[in-house]
C-alpha positions as a Python dict, from the first residue, in 0.01 Angstrom:
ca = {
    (1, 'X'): (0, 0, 0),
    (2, 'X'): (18, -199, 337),
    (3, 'X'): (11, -138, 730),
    (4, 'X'): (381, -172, 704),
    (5, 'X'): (360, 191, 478),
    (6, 'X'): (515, 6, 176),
    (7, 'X'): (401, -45, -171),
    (8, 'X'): (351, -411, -301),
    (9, 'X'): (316, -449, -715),
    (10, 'X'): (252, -769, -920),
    (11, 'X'): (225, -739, -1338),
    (12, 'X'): (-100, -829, -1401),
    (13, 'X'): (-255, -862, -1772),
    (14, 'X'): (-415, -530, -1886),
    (15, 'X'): (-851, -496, -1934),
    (16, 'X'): (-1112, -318, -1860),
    (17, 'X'): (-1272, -230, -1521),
    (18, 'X'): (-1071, -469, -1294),
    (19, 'X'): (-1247, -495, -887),
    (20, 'X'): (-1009, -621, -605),
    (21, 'X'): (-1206, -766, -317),
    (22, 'X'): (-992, -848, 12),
    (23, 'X'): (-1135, -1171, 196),
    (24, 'X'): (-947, -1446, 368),
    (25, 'X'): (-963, -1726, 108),
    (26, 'X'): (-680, -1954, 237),
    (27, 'X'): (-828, -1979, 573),
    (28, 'X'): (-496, -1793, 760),
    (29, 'X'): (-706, -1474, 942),
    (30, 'X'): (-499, -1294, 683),
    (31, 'X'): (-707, -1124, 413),
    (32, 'X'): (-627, -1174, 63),
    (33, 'X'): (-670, -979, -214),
    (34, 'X'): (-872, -1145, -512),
    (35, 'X'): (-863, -918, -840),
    (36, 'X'): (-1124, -974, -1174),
    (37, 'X'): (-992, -741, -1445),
    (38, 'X'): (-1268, -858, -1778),
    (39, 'X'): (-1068, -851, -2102),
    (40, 'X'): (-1336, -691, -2272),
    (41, 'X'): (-1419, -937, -2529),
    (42, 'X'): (-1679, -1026, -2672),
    (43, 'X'): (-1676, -1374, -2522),
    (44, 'X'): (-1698, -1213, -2171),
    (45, 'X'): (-1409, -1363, -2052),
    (46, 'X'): (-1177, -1200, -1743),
    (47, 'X'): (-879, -1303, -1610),
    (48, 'X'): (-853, -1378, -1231),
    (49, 'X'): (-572, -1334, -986),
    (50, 'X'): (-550, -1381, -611),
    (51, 'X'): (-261, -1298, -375),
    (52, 'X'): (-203, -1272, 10),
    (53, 'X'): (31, -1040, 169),
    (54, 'X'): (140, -1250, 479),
    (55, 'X'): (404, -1126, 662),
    (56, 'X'): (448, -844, 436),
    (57, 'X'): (546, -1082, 119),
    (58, 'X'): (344, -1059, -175),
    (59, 'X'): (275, -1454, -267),
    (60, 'X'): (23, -1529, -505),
    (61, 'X'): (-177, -1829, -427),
    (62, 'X'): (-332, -1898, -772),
    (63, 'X'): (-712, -1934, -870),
    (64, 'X'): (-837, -2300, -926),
    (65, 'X'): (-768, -2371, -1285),
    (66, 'X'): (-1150, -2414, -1484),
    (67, 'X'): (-1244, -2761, -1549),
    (68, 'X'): (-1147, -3018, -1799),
    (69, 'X'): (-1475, -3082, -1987),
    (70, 'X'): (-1448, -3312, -2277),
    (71, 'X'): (-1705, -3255, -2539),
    (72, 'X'): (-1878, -3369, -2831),
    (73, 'X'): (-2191, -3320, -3042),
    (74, 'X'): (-2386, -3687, -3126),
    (75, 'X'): (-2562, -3801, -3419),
    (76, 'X'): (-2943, -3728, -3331),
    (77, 'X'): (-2898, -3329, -3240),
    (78, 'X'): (-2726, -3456, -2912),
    (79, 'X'): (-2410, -3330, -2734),
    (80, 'X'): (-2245, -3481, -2423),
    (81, 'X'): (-1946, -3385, -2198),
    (82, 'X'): (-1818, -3596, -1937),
    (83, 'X'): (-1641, -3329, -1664),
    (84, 'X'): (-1298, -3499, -1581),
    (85, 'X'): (-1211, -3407, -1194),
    (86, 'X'): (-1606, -3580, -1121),
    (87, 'X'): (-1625, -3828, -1403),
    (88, 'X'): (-1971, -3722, -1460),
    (89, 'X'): (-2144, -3703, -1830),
    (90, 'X'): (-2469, -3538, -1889),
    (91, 'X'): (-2617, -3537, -2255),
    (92, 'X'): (-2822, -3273, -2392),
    (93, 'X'): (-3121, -3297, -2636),
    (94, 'X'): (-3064, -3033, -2914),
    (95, 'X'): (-3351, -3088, -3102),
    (96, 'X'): (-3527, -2710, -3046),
    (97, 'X'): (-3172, -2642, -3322),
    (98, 'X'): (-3191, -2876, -3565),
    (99, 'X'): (-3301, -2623, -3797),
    (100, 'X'): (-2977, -2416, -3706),
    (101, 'X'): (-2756, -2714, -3745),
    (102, 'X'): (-2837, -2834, -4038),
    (103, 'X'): (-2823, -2446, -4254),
    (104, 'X'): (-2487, -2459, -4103),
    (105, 'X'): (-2396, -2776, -4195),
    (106, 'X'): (-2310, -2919, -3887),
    (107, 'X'): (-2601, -3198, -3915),
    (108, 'X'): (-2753, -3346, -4206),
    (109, 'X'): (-3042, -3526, -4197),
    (110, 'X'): (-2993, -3525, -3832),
    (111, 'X'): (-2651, -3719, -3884),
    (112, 'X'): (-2352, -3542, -3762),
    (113, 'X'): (-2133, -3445, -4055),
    (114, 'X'): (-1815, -3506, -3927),
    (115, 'X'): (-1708, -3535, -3552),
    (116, 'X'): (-1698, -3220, -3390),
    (117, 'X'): (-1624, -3089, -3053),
    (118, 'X'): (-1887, -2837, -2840),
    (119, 'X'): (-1625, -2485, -2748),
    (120, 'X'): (-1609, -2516, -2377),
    (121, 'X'): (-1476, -2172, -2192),
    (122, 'X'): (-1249, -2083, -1947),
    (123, 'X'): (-1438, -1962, -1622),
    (124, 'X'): (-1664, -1611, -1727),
    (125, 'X'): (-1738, -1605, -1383),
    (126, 'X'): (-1483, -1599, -1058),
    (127, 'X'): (-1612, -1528, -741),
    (128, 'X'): (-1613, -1539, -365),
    (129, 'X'): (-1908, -1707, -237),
    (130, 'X'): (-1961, -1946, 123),
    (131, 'X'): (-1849, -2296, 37),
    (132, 'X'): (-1938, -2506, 370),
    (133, 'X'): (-1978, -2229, 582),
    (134, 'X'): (-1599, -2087, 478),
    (135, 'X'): (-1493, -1828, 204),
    (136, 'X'): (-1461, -1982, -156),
    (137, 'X'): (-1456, -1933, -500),
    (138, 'X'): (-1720, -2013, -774),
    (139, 'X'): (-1663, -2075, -1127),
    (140, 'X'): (-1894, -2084, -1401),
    (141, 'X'): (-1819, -2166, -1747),
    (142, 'X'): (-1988, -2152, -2055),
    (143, 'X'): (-2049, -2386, -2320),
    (144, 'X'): (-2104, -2324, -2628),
    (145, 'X'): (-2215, -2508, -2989),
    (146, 'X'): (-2187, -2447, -3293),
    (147, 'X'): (-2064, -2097, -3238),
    (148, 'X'): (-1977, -1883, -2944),
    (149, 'X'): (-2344, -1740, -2860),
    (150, 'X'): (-2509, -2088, -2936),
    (151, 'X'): (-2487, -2152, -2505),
    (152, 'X'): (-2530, -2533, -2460),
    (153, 'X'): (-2490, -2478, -2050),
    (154, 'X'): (-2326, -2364, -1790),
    (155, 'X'): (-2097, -2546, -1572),
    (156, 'X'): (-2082, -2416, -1209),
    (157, 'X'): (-1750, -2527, -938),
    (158, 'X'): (-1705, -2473, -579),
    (159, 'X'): (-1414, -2465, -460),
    (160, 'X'): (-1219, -2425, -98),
    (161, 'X'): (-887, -2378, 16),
    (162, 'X'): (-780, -2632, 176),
    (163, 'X'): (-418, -2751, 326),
    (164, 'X'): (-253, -2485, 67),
    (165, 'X'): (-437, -2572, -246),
    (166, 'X'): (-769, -2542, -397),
    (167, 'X'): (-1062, -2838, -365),
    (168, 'X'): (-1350, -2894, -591),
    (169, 'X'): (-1643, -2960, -357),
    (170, 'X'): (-1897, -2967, -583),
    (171, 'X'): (-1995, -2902, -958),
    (172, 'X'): (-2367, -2827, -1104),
    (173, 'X'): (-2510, -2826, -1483),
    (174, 'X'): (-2785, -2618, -1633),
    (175, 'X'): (-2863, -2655, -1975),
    (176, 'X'): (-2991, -2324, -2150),
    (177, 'X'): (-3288, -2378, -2422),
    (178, 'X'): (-3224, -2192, -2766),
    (179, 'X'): (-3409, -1869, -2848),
    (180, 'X'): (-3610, -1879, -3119),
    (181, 'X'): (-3596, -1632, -3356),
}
């Protein structure tokens, strides 16, 4: 309900414990309302929505889309991905799962048995954070390996609003070590 005393509504996918936060994320002085509603799966995935209610007219403004991260696993217990907006690659060592990879036949003799790709996610994490000293979003997304709770890395975004759409100011990597059982 707004200041005007009238009720806005916008179909949004159904989940489980969705948060609205109101912030000004397109830089107007007008807050907007950003709203995480988890999916409750068990890949942790949510879905995002953001939506600004200037001049009493419910727009929404859309969330940055995640990433395009091309993947791959390499002979040698490698994987790379190249991220496509930065046309950066990083490589990870794998070794510390060669064990893994090979009773699951995705190595053999630390050959790759045919060419597979790593299972990179849509963003787990969307939230409002200071981007150069304005509101913005973060992103993470998870990668994964040989299945969905074999976490390769992370992939972190920042992103502004800027001139009525959203800019990637920065990205950053970490790569997770295995647990050993």
């Amino acid at each position: 309900k707004a200041s005007d005393g009238k009720t806005y509504k916008a179909e949004l996918a159904g989940g489980y414990e969705p948060q609205i936060q109101f912030e000004d994320l397109n830089q107007d002085s007008i807050k907007d309302m950003f709203i995480s509603i988890p999916t409750g799966g068990s890949g942790g995935l949510s879905n995002f929505y953001l939506y600004t209610l200037k001049d009493f007219t419910l727009t929404e403004l859309a969330v940055p889309d995640p990433l395009v991260i091309n993947s791959q696993f390499e002979n040698g217990y490698k994987a790379n991905i190249s991220i496509q907006e930065t046309k950066q690659s990083y490589t990870f060592d794998l070794r510390d799962r060669s064990e893994e990879y090979e009773r699951l036949g995705l190595y053999l003799n630390g050959k790759l048995s045919e060419p597979t790709e790593l299972m990179v996610n849509p963003y787990s994490t969307l939230k409002i954070i200071p981007v150069e000293g304005q509101n913005g979003l973060l992103g993470v997304q998870r990668i994964s390996g040989a299945y969905n709770a074999d976490t390769i890395a992370f992939v972190e975004s920042f992103w502004l609003y800027e001139e009525g759409k959203w800019m990637l100011k920065d990205t950053k990597v970490m790569k997770m070590n295995s647990r050993k059982r």
